[in-house]
Amino acid sequence: MNFSEVFKQSNQLCKVSPDGKYLATCVQYRLVVRDVSTLQILQLYTCLDQISHMDWSSDSLFILCAMYKRGLVQVWSLEQPDWHCKIDEGSIGLVSSRWSPDGRHILNTTEFHLRVTVWSLCTKAVSYIKYPKACSKGIDFSRDGCYMALAERRDCKDYVSVFVCDDWHLLRHFETETQDLAGLEWSPNGCVLAVWDSCLEYKVLLYSLDGRLLSTYSAYEWSLGVKSVTWSPSSQFLAIGSYDEKVRILNHITWKKITQFEHPSTINNTKAVVYKEVERRPVVSDDLSLHNITVGTTLFNTQSKYEICPLPVQIPVVKPDPDRANPKIGISSLAFSADGRYLATKNDNMASVAWVWDMQKMNLVAVLEHTSAVKCFQWDPKHPRLALCTGNAKLYLWSPAGCVSVQVPAEGGFQVQSLSWHCTGDSLILLGKEQLCLCYMETEQEDK
Amino acid sequence: QPTPLISHATMSPSKQNNLLSMYSSLSLSKSSYSVISAFCTEDNIPQCISYINQELASLGLSSTCIEASSPGAAGLNPVPALNATYELLQIHRRTMCSLEELEREQLKKSSTLEHVQMNNSRLKDQLELSIREKSGLHEMERQLQLKIKTLQSCLKTEKDEVQKLQNIIASRASQYSHDAKRKERETAKLKERLSQLLVDRKDKKLAIDVLNCLGRSDGKRSHWKTAKAAASHEGEMYKSLLSDYEASQRSLMLENAELKKVLQQMKKEMIHVLSPRQPSIRGATADDSQEQADSDLEDRAGDSSRGSLDKSCEHAREQLTNSIRQQWRKLRNHMERLDSQASQVQNQLESNKDVISRETHEDEMERMRREVQQCKEFIDAQQQLLQQQLNTSFDDETAALLNDCYTLEEKERLKEEWRLFEEQKRNFERERTNFTEAAIRLGREKKAFEEDRASWLKNQFLNMTPFTDRRRCSSSDGQSALSISKSFLQLAMSQETTHALNRYFQLLPSGRRFKSQVKAKSRLRCGDLSIFSLGEDENSLT
């Protein structure tokens, strides 16, 4: 495992191009494009204001930089650095900006979600979509890039519009049986749209591509409901994480629950392996000579490693404040591995623990407990390997063979806030507060 | 003869009839004077007197004793007799008084006893009653306690339910209020922006500024939005949906076929397992029915081409599952019977067998446990090693030391290899210098050889005359040219050039009969000196 040197970035904006060749980062109002393997700067672009959002087009030829405060979007070309494009939303403001799947249209959501403006870079034409819904996930593109589903709200009722991304033709428009639609997501095969209600009502609706309601699922009433939803890569399963600390798995044939995964605070009677991160306090020798202090930055980087705990294990639970909204309890993160074999979950009131479930046997495989709250985890796009970070200077990796914690060798303490895998699974991008670092995986170092 | 009446008079026992008996006896005594006078007659006066004196003495009246008036006379002395009678009467009166008193006492006592007995019985009844009441009350109390318990538990559950609902309501309320506040903030912002826009009045138009338009990503021209396009989109959508459904249906059918196969196999095997043990008619009929079902199945499977496809398949499926269930039940019963038989047999068998099997079982367990322990230790060691490897050099001294120990062997090996490498390098250097020297020398010799050859050839050409006398003087030159032999070359000369030389010498005009063979011995050995020599002896010049 090799670590690159540390580079600057701002706003956690750092993305690898879809073809995996380039790495784009934003530093204040500059856009820096590097080669992924050599990390040499290939291009440098300057935008008009601090960049709030940056994204690659699907063909890796263009990058959009959105500046929400100014209501501007600038598009840069990798092939022709002289080419420029500036989209000004005017006084209507800008709240979010994204590419269409063909990489030739930009969808801007205006302030107050008044409308979605579709700009075409081919024809300079503009189209508007009215009444978009302001919710956590109101727009989703199907994986093959053919269709876009958009949540709308008119007259206190929720609707879903399905557009054909080719020419933005409205294919279907139907009302949904939700009280307050919170999100929608296409299945990976693009045939089913999952729509879920806000947390005040547990309701997950499944619509076919042509707008028919296939099934409704509601596990219970009254208590706070759905917190997170994700599809398995084969579209076989839909995993629903809710505020009652359980994950329910629905199958794609009957849309009924086939199993539920619980996250108890005491683990016993399971075949899973429980890893606990154990810190090793640095040994402070009596002679605090200068040599020792400079040589041993271990004073500030506490060594830690995973230890296997025997059952029964008690997991630290933090009870959320009952008076506050969106309580820190329930399954907030769900992710399937690339082969769909494993599911990783995180329960918010046991924030330092990540759980890994086996989808073939439908049982718990591993529990990883850390010293601080898990900030982010992501599966390797090629192999069954999970990378986690908890806001300290370590990178944690789990695979079925075992798990390991690696210190990120950077001076001045690099605190890993989030991470993302390169599309080939050969390297990881670690993002700190203002820094970024690449980690190259060479050999399989997954011994325990 | 008079004694029965007297005895009756003095020994009247019954309390109630006492007075009566007394009066009766008195009356009897008055009326039956004749009976009492039977005690004393004219004849036995002295005996009577002595008897009466004895009685009086026994009564304690020894002072008065009756005497006869004169000895032998039939009369009595009146004074002692009257005294005696008076005393007897006194005694009698006293006795009567005491008797009365006693009777009075007895009456009293009997009445109190009656009273007490009555009281006793009454109290006993009361006691029984109260005991019964108490038990009844106990029973009631117990039931009430039970009721209290159930009511309390109900109350608790209700309270819990209420608490839970309250919590839900509280969380919903906080969620609602949060959302409402968010919406309010948004509308406030909206109002602000609206007022700002109305005030400003200079609307920044939205615009796009592109250097040049891009081509479409797929390279095609963009089309107009027409109804045909819309229809084609619809068609595309339905196609993709259909293909997805078909794919899922195919996989489901495959799965179904697999499962049916498995079921059929299971059924066959179950029949096979059961049939040899059940030679009875029941088994035979079951098998027959199975075979019937099988043939039915096949018939129906064959029928699928005709109409009512779904029905027949469902029917077949039902039949299959029913037959499987039947067979499974039979198998289960059979297994249960076997189990009971086996346990019986086990009890009858000697214990050796059991012990052996258990022993082997326990041995296996021990072995497996040991293996697991070993694996665990191995894994721990591996983890430790890995962590050590990954840690930077800023480890504890002991860890560094351990690292050193671990790599010491490697270092030694490395040192050895370095040494070998150095040696080989030196050898190669030596060879290289030799080689260069040899090459230089070869170059010089070659040049000399070439010069020699050139001169020899020149001589040959010049001497290619039919005249023989000239030849003799030139052959010596040729010989010297050929005697470049063993002294030098440390290179291998390739076979080709020697062959070339051979050919050249053979090509000379046959008239001269100049024959020589150049034998090149080239031996090439790695690191060794290779020698090229021209066999001098083979040269023959005629």
JSON list of N, CA, C and O in Angstrom, two decimals, chain B residues 352-380:
[
{"chain": "B", "resi": 352, "resn": "ASN", "atom": "N", "xyz": [-19.77, -51.78, 25.15]},
{"chain": "B", "resi": 352, "resn": "ASN", "atom": "CA", "xyz": [-18.51, -51.56, 24.43]},
{"chain": "B", "resi": 352, "resn": "ASN", "atom": "C", "xyz": [-18.71, -50.74, 23.18]},
{"chain": "B", "resi": 352, "resn": "ASN", "atom": "O", "xyz": [-18.00, -49.79, 22.92]},
{"chain": "B", "resi": 353, "resn": "LYS", "atom": "N", "xyz": [-19.70, -51.18, 22.45]},
{"chain": "B", "resi": 353, "resn": "LYS", "atom": "CA", "xyz": [-19.92, -50.50, 21.16]},
{"chain": "B", "resi": 353, "resn": "LYS", "atom": "C", "xyz": [-20.12, -49.00, 21.37]},
{"chain": "B", "resi": 353, "resn": "LYS", "atom": "O", "xyz": [-19.54, -48.18, 20.69]},
{"chain": "B", "resi": 354, "resn": "ASP", "atom": "N", "xyz": [-21.00, -48.72, 22.37]},
{"chain": "B", "resi": 354, "resn": "ASP", "atom": "CA", "xyz": [-21.30, -47.31, 22.59]},
{"chain": "B", "resi": 354, "resn": "ASP", "atom": "C", "xyz": [-20.05, -46.54, 22.98]},
{"chain": "B", "resi": 354, "resn": "ASP", "atom": "O", "xyz": [-19.77, -45.48, 22.47]},
{"chain": "B", "resi": 355, "resn": "VAL", "atom": "N", "xyz": [-19.31, -47.21, 23.90]},
{"chain": "B", "resi": 355, "resn": "VAL", "atom": "CA", "xyz": [-18.14, -46.49, 24.39]},
{"chain": "B", "resi": 355, "resn": "VAL", "atom": "C", "xyz": [-17.19, -46.21, 23.24]},
{"chain": "B", "resi": 355, "resn": "VAL", "atom": "O", "xyz": [-16.63, -45.14, 23.13]},
{"chain": "B", "resi": 356, "resn": "ILE", "atom": "N", "xyz": [-17.08, -47.24, 22.40]},
{"chain": "B", "resi": 356, "resn": "ILE", "atom": "CA", "xyz": [-16.12, -47.03, 21.31]},
{"chain": "B", "resi": 356, "resn": "ILE", "atom": "C", "xyz": [-16.56, -45.86, 20.44]},
{"chain": "B", "resi": 356, "resn": "ILE", "atom": "O", "xyz": [-15.79, -44.97, 20.14]},
{"chain": "B", "resi": 357, "resn": "SER", "atom": "N", "xyz": [-17.83, -45.89, 20.07]},
{"chain": "B", "resi": 357, "resn": "SER", "atom": "CA", "xyz": [-18.27, -44.81, 19.18]},
{"chain": "B", "resi": 357, "resn": "SER", "atom": "C", "xyz": [-18.12, -43.47, 19.86]},
{"chain": "B", "resi": 357, "resn": "SER", "atom": "O", "xyz": [-17.70, -42.50, 19.26]},
{"chain": "B", "resi": 358, "resn": "ARG", "atom": "N", "xyz": [-18.47, -43.47, 21.14]},
{"chain": "B", "resi": 358, "resn": "ARG", "atom": "CA", "xyz": [-18.34, -42.19, 21.83]},
{"chain": "B", "resi": 358, "resn": "ARG", "atom": "C", "xyz": [-16.89, -41.78, 21.94]},
{"chain": "B", "resi": 358, "resn": "ARG", "atom": "O", "xyz": [-16.54, -40.62, 21.80]},
{"chain": "B", "resi": 359, "resn": "GLU", "atom": "N", "xyz": [-16.08, -42.79, 22.15]},
{"chain": "B", "resi": 359, "resn": "GLU", "atom": "CA", "xyz": [-14.65, -42.47, 22.26]},
{"chain": "B", "resi": 359, "resn": "GLU", "atom": "C", "xyz": [-14.14, -41.86, 20.98]},
{"chain": "B", "resi": 359, "resn": "GLU", "atom": "O", "xyz": [-13.47, -40.83, 20.98]},
{"chain": "B", "resi": 360, "resn": "THR", "atom": "N", "xyz": [-14.46, -42.55, 19.90]},
{"chain": "B", "resi": 360, "resn": "THR", "atom": "CA", "xyz": [-13.99, -42.00, 18.63]},
{"chain": "B", "resi": 360, "resn": "THR", "atom": "C", "xyz": [-14.55, -40.59, 18.42]},
{"chain": "B", "resi": 360, "resn": "THR", "atom": "O", "xyz": [-13.86, -39.69, 17.97]},
{"chain": "B", "resi": 361, "resn": "HIS", "atom": "N", "xyz": [-15.81, -40.46, 18.80]},
{"chain": "B", "resi": 361, "resn": "HIS", "atom": "CA", "xyz": [-16.43, -39.13, 18.65]},
{"chain": "B", "resi": 361, "resn": "HIS", "atom": "C", "xyz": [-15.68, -38.09, 19.46]},
{"chain": "B", "resi": 361, "resn": "HIS", "atom": "O", "xyz": [-15.35, -37.02, 18.98]},
{"chain": "B", "resi": 362, "resn": "GLU", "atom": "N", "xyz": [-15.35, -38.48, 20.67]},
{"chain": "B", "resi": 362, "resn": "GLU", "atom": "CA", "xyz": [-14.67, -37.50, 21.52]},
{"chain": "B", "resi": 362, "resn": "GLU", "atom": "C", "xyz": [-13.26, -37.25, 21.02]},
{"chain": "B", "resi": 362, "resn": "GLU", "atom": "O", "xyz": [-12.77, -36.11, 21.07]},
{"chain": "B", "resi": 363, "resn": "ASP", "atom": "N", "xyz": [-12.63, -38.30, 20.49]},
{"chain": "B", "resi": 363, "resn": "ASP", "atom": "CA", "xyz": [-11.30, -38.08, 19.91]},
{"chain": "B", "resi": 363, "resn": "ASP", "atom": "C", "xyz": [-11.37, -37.08, 18.78]},
{"chain": "B", "resi": 363, "resn": "ASP", "atom": "O", "xyz": [-10.56, -36.15, 18.70]},
{"chain": "B", "resi": 364, "resn": "GLU", "atom": "N", "xyz": [-12.36, -37.29, 17.96]},
{"chain": "B", "resi": 364, "resn": "GLU", "atom": "CA", "xyz": [-12.54, -36.35, 16.84]},
{"chain": "B", "resi": 364, "resn": "GLU", "atom": "C", "xyz": [-12.70, -34.93, 17.37]},
{"chain": "B", "resi": 364, "resn": "GLU", "atom": "O", "xyz": [-12.08, -33.99, 16.86]},
{"chain": "B", "resi": 365, "resn": "MET", "atom": "N", "xyz": [-13.55, -34.80, 18.36]},
{"chain": "B", "resi": 365, "resn": "MET", "atom": "CA", "xyz": [-13.79, -33.48, 18.93]},
{"chain": "B", "resi": 365, "resn": "MET", "atom": "C", "xyz": [-12.51, -32.86, 19.45]},
{"chain": "B", "resi": 365, "resn": "MET", "atom": "O", "xyz": [-12.22, -31.69, 19.20]},
{"chain": "B", "resi": 366, "resn": "GLU", "atom": "N", "xyz": [-11.73, -33.68, 20.17]},
{"chain": "B", "resi": 366, "resn": "GLU", "atom": "CA", "xyz": [-10.48, -33.16, 20.72]},
{"chain": "B", "resi": 366, "resn": "GLU", "atom": "C", "xyz": [-9.57, -32.70, 19.60]},
{"chain": "B", "resi": 366, "resn": "GLU", "atom": "O", "xyz": [-8.97, -31.62, 19.67]},
{"chain": "B", "resi": 367, "resn": "ARG", "atom": "N", "xyz": [-9.50, -33.55, 18.59]},
{"chain": "B", "resi": 367, "resn": "ARG", "atom": "CA", "xyz": [-8.61, -33.21, 17.48]},
{"chain": "B", "resi": 367, "resn": "ARG", "atom": "C", "xyz": [-9.04, -31.90, 16.85]},
{"chain": "B", "resi": 367, "resn": "ARG", "atom": "O", "xyz": [-8.22, -31.01, 16.58]},
{"chain": "B", "resi": 368, "resn": "MET", "atom": "N", "xyz": [-10.34, -31.78, 16.65]},
{"chain": "B", "resi": 368, "resn": "MET", "atom": "CA", "xyz": [-10.84, -30.55, 16.02]},
{"chain": "B", "resi": 368, "resn": "MET", "atom": "C", "xyz": [-10.58, -29.35, 16.91]},
{"chain": "B", "resi": 368, "resn": "MET", "atom": "O", "xyz": [-10.19, -28.28, 16.44]},
{"chain": "B", "resi": 369, "resn": "ARG", "atom": "N", "xyz": [-10.78, -29.55, 18.19]},
{"chain": "B", "resi": 369, "resn": "ARG", "atom": "CA", "xyz": [-10.55, -28.42, 19.10]},
{"chain": "B", "resi": 369, "resn": "ARG", "atom": "C", "xyz": [-9.09, -27.99, 19.04]},
{"chain": "B", "resi": 369, "resn": "ARG", "atom": "O", "xyz": [-8.76, -26.81, 19.01]},
{"chain": "B", "resi": 370, "resn": "ARG", "atom": "N", "xyz": [-8.22, -29.00, 19.01]},
{"chain": "B", "resi": 370, "resn": "ARG", "atom": "CA", "xyz": [-6.80, -28.67, 18.96]},
{"chain": "B", "resi": 370, "resn": "ARG", "atom": "C", "xyz": [-6.49, -27.91, 17.67]},
{"chain": "B", "resi": 370, "resn": "ARG", "atom": "O", "xyz": [-5.76, -26.93, 17.68]},
{"chain": "B", "resi": 371, "resn": "GLU", "atom": "N", "xyz": [-7.08, -28.41, 16.58]},
{"chain": "B", "resi": 371, "resn": "GLU", "atom": "CA", "xyz": [-6.86, -27.73, 15.30]},
{"chain": "B", "resi": 371, "resn": "GLU", "atom": "C", "xyz": [-7.29, -26.28, 15.37]},
{"chain": "B", "resi": 371, "resn": "GLU", "atom": "O", "xyz": [-6.59, -25.38, 14.89]},
{"chain": "B", "resi": 372, "resn": "VAL", "atom": "N", "xyz": [-8.48, -26.10, 15.95]},
{"chain": "B", "resi": 372, "resn": "VAL", "atom": "CA", "xyz": [-9.00, -24.73, 16.04]},
{"chain": "B", "resi": 372, "resn": "VAL", "atom": "C", "xyz": [-8.07, -23.87, 16.87]},
{"chain": "B", "resi": 372, "resn": "VAL", "atom": "O", "xyz": [-7.76, -22.73, 16.51]},
{"chain": "B", "resi": 373, "resn": "GLN", "atom": "N", "xyz": [-7.58, -24.44, 17.95]},
{"chain": "B", "resi": 373, "resn": "GLN", "atom": "CA", "xyz": [-6.66, -23.67, 18.81]},
{"chain": "B", "resi": 373, "resn": "GLN", "atom": "C", "xyz": [-5.41, -23.30, 18.02]},
{"chain": "B", "resi": 373, "resn": "GLN", "atom": "O", "xyz": [-4.96, -22.16, 18.06]},
{"chain": "B", "resi": 374, "resn": "GLN", "atom": "N", "xyz": [-4.90, -24.29, 17.29]},
{"chain": "B", "resi": 374, "resn": "GLN", "atom": "CA", "xyz": [-3.70, -24.03, 16.50]},
{"chain": "B", "resi": 374, "resn": "GLN", "atom": "C", "xyz": [-3.95, -22.91, 15.49]},
{"chain": "B", "resi": 374, "resn": "GLN", "atom": "O", "xyz": [-3.14, -22.00, 15.32]},
{"chain": "B", "resi": 375, "resn": "CYS", "atom": "N", "xyz": [-5.08, -23.03, 14.82]},
{"chain": "B", "resi": 375, "resn": "CYS", "atom": "CA", "xyz": [-5.39, -22.02, 13.81]},
{"chain": "B", "resi": 375, "resn": "CYS", "atom": "C", "xyz": [-5.49, -20.64, 14.44]},
{"chain": "B", "resi": 375, "resn": "CYS", "atom": "O", "xyz": [-4.99, -19.66, 13.91]},
{"chain": "B", "resi": 376, "resn": "LYS", "atom": "N", "xyz": [-6.13, -20.62, 15.61]},
{"chain": "B", "resi": 376, "resn": "LYS", "atom": "CA", "xyz": [-6.27, -19.31, 16.26]},
{"chain": "B", "resi": 376, "resn": "LYS", "atom": "C", "xyz": [-4.91, -18.72, 16.59]},
{"chain": "B", "resi": 376, "resn": "LYS", "atom": "O", "xyz": [-4.65, -17.55, 16.35]},
{"chain": "B", "resi": 377, "resn": "GLU", "atom": "N", "xyz": [-4.06, -19.58, 17.13]},
{"chain": "B", "resi": 377, "resn": "GLU", "atom": "CA", "xyz": [-2.72, -19.08, 17.48]},
{"chain": "B", "resi": 377, "resn": "GLU", "atom": "C", "xyz": [-2.01, -18.59, 16.24]},
{"chain": "B", "resi": 377, "resn": "GLU", "atom": "O", "xyz": [-1.37, -17.53, 16.24]},
{"chain": "B", "resi": 378, "resn": "PHE", "atom": "N", "xyz": [-2.13, -19.38, 15.19]},
{"chain": "B", "resi": 378, "resn": "PHE", "atom": "CA", "xyz": [-1.49, -19.01, 13.94]},
{"chain": "B", "resi": 378, "resn": "PHE", "atom": "C", "xyz": [-1.99, -17.65, 13.46]},
{"chain": "B", "resi": 378, "resn": "PHE", "atom": "O", "xyz": [-1.23, -16.78, 13.06]},
{"chain": "B", "resi": 379, "resn": "ILE", "atom": "N", "xyz": [-3.31, -17.50, 13.52]},
{"chain": "B", "resi": 379, "resn": "ILE", "atom": "CA", "xyz": [-3.90, -16.24, 13.07]},
{"chain": "B", "resi": 379, "resn": "ILE", "atom": "C", "xyz": [-3.40, -15.07, 13.91]},
{"chain": "B", "resi": 379, "resn": "ILE", "atom": "O", "xyz": [-3.07, -14.01, 13.40]},
{"chain": "B", "resi": 380, "resn": "ASP", "atom": "N", "xyz": [-3.34, -15.30, 15.23]},
{"chain": "B", "resi": 380, "resn": "ASP", "atom": "CA", "xyz": [-2.85, -14.23, 16.11]},
{"chain": "B", "resi": 380, "resn": "ASP", "atom": "C", "xyz": [-1.44, -13.84, 15.74]},
{"chain": "B", "resi": 380, "resn": "ASP", "atom": "O", "xyz": [-1.10, -12.67, 15.60]}
]
